[in-house]
Short mmCIF file of C-alpha atoms in Angstrom, two decimals:
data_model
loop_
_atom_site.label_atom_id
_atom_site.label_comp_id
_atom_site.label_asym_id
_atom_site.label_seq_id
_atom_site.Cartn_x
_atom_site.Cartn_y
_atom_site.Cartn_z
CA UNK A 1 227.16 92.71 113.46
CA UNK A 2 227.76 89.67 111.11
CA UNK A 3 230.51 88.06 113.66
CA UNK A 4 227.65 88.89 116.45
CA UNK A 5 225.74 87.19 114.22
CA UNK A 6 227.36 84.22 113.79
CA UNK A 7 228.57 83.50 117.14
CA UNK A 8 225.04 83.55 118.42
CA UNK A 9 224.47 81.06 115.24
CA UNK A 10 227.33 78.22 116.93
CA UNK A 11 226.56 78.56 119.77
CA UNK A 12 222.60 77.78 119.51
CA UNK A 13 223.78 75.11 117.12
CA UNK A 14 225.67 73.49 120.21
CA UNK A 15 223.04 74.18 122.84
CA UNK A 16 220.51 72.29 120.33
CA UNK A 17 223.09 69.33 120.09
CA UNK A 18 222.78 68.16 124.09
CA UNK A 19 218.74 68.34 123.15
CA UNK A 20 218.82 64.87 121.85
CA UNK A 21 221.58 63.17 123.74
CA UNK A 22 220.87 59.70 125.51
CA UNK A 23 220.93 60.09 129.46
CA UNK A 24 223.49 59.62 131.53
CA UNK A 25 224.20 55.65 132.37
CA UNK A 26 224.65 54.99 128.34
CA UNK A 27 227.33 57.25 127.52
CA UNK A 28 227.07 60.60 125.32
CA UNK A 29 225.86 60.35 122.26
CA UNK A 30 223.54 62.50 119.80
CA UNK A 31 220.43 60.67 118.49
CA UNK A 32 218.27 61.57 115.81
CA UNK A 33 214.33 62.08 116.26
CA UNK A 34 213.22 59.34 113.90
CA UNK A 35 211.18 56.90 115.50
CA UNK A 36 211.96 53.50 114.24
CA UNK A 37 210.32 50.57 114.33
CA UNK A 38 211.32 46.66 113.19
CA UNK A 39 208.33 44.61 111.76
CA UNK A 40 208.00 41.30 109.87
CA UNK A 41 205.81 40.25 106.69
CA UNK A 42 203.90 36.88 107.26
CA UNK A 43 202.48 35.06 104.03
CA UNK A 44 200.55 31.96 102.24
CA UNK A 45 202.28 29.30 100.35
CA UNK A 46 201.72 31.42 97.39
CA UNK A 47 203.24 34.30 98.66
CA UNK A 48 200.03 35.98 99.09
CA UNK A 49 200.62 38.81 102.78
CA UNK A 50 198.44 37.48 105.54
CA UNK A 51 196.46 38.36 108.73
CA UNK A 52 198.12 36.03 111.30
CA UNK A 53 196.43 35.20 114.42
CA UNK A 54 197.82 35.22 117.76
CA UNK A 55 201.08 37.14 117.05
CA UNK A 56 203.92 37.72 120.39
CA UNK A 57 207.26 38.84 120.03
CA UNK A 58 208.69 37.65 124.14
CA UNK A 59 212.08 38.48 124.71
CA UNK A 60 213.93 35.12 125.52
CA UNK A 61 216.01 37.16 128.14
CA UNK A 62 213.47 39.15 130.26
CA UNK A 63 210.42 36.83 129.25
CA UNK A 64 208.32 39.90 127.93
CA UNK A 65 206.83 41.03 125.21
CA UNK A 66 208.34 43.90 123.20
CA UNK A 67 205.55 44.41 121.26
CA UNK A 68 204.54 47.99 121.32
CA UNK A 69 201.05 49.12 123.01
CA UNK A 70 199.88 50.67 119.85
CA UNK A 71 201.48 49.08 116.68
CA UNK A 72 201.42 50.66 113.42
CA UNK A 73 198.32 48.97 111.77
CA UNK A 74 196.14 49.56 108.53
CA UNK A 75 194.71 48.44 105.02
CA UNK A 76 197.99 49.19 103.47
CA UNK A 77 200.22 47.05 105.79
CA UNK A 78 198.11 43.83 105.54
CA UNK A 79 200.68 41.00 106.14
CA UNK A 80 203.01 43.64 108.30
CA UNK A 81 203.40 43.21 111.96
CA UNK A 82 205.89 45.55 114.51
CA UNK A 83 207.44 43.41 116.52
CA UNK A 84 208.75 46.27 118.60
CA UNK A 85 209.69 50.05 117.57
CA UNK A 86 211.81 52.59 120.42
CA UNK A 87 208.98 53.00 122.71
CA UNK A 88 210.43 49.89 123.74
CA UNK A 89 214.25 50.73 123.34
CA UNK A 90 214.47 50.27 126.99
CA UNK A 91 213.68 46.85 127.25
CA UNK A 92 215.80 45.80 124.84
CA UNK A 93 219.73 45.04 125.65
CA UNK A 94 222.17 47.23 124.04
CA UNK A 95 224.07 43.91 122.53
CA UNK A 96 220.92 42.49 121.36
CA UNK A 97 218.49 40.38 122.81
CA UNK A 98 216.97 36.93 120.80
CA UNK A 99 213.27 37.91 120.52
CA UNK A 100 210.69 34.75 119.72
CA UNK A 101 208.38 35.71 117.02
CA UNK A 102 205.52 33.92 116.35
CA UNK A 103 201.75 33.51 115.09
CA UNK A 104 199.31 31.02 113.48
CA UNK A 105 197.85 31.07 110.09
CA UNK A 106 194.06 31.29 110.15
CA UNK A 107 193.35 29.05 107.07
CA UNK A 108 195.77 26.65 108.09
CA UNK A 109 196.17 26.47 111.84
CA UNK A 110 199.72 26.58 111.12
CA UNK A 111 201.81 27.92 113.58
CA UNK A 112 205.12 29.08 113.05
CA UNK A 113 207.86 31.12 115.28
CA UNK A 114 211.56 32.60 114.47
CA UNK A 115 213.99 34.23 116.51
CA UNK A 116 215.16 37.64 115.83
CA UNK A 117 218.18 39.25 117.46
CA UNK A 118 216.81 42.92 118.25
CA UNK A 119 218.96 45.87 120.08
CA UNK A 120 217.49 48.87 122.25
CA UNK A 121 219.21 49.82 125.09
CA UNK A 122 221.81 52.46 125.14
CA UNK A 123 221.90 52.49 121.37
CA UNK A 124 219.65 55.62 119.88
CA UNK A 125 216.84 53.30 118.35
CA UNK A 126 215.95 49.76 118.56
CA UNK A 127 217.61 47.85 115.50
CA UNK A 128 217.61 44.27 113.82
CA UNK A 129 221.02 42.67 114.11
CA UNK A 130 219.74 38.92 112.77
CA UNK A 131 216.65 37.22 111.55
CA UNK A 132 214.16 36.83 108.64
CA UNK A 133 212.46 39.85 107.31
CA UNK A 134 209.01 37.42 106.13
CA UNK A 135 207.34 34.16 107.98
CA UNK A 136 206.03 32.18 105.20
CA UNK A 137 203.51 29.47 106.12
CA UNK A 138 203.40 26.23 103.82
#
């Protein structure tokens, strides 16, 4: 009963395993369930976290944005913008793309933009290979 038992156990532990794999085109790989997301801080000359206006992340290769539809947004992440999470993990390259951040400061008019090297593709989630975490406007 207990071998029963535990060959039932390995082999719904490998039959959960293919659950999560990435399609075919990308290779075989297991991926977690976490949904991750890459953001950047904007703030003052004092240091002091921001609402920016007009904020775009395009993707110097495909000329998009990568922005997601609905960003994560909310009283405790004043300052905090996504600039893309793995709803857009398709759009991205596998290698890395060079994604143009940028938005103006409100009090100042300021504008300011940075390039971040950002992955998606094949790879499980998208990631941050290069690039500032925080925009600070003088």
């Amino acid at each position: 009963m207990v071998k029963r038992l535990l060959i039932l156990s390995v082999i719904g532990i490998c039959l959960g395993c293919h659950k999560n794999q990435q399609k075919a085109g990308c290779g075989t790989q297991v991926c977690t369930d976490i949904f991750v997301s890459v953001g950047i801080h904007f703030t003052d000359k004092n240091g002091n976290a921001i609402v920016v206006n007009n904020f775009t992340a395009i993707d110097q290769r495909t000329h998009l944005s990568v922005t997601p539809v609905h960003p994560v947004t909310g009283i405790d992440n004043v300052g905090y913008y996504v600039v893309t999470d793995d709803s857009m993990r398709p759009q991205l390259s596998t290698e890395g793309d060079d994604v143009l951040v940028s938005a103006t400061d409100p009090a100042t008019n300021q504008t300011k933009a940075v390039t971040l090297k950002l992955s998606g593709g094949c790879n499980c989630h998208v990631g941050k290979i290069s690039g500032v975490d925080t925009i600070a406007f003088d």
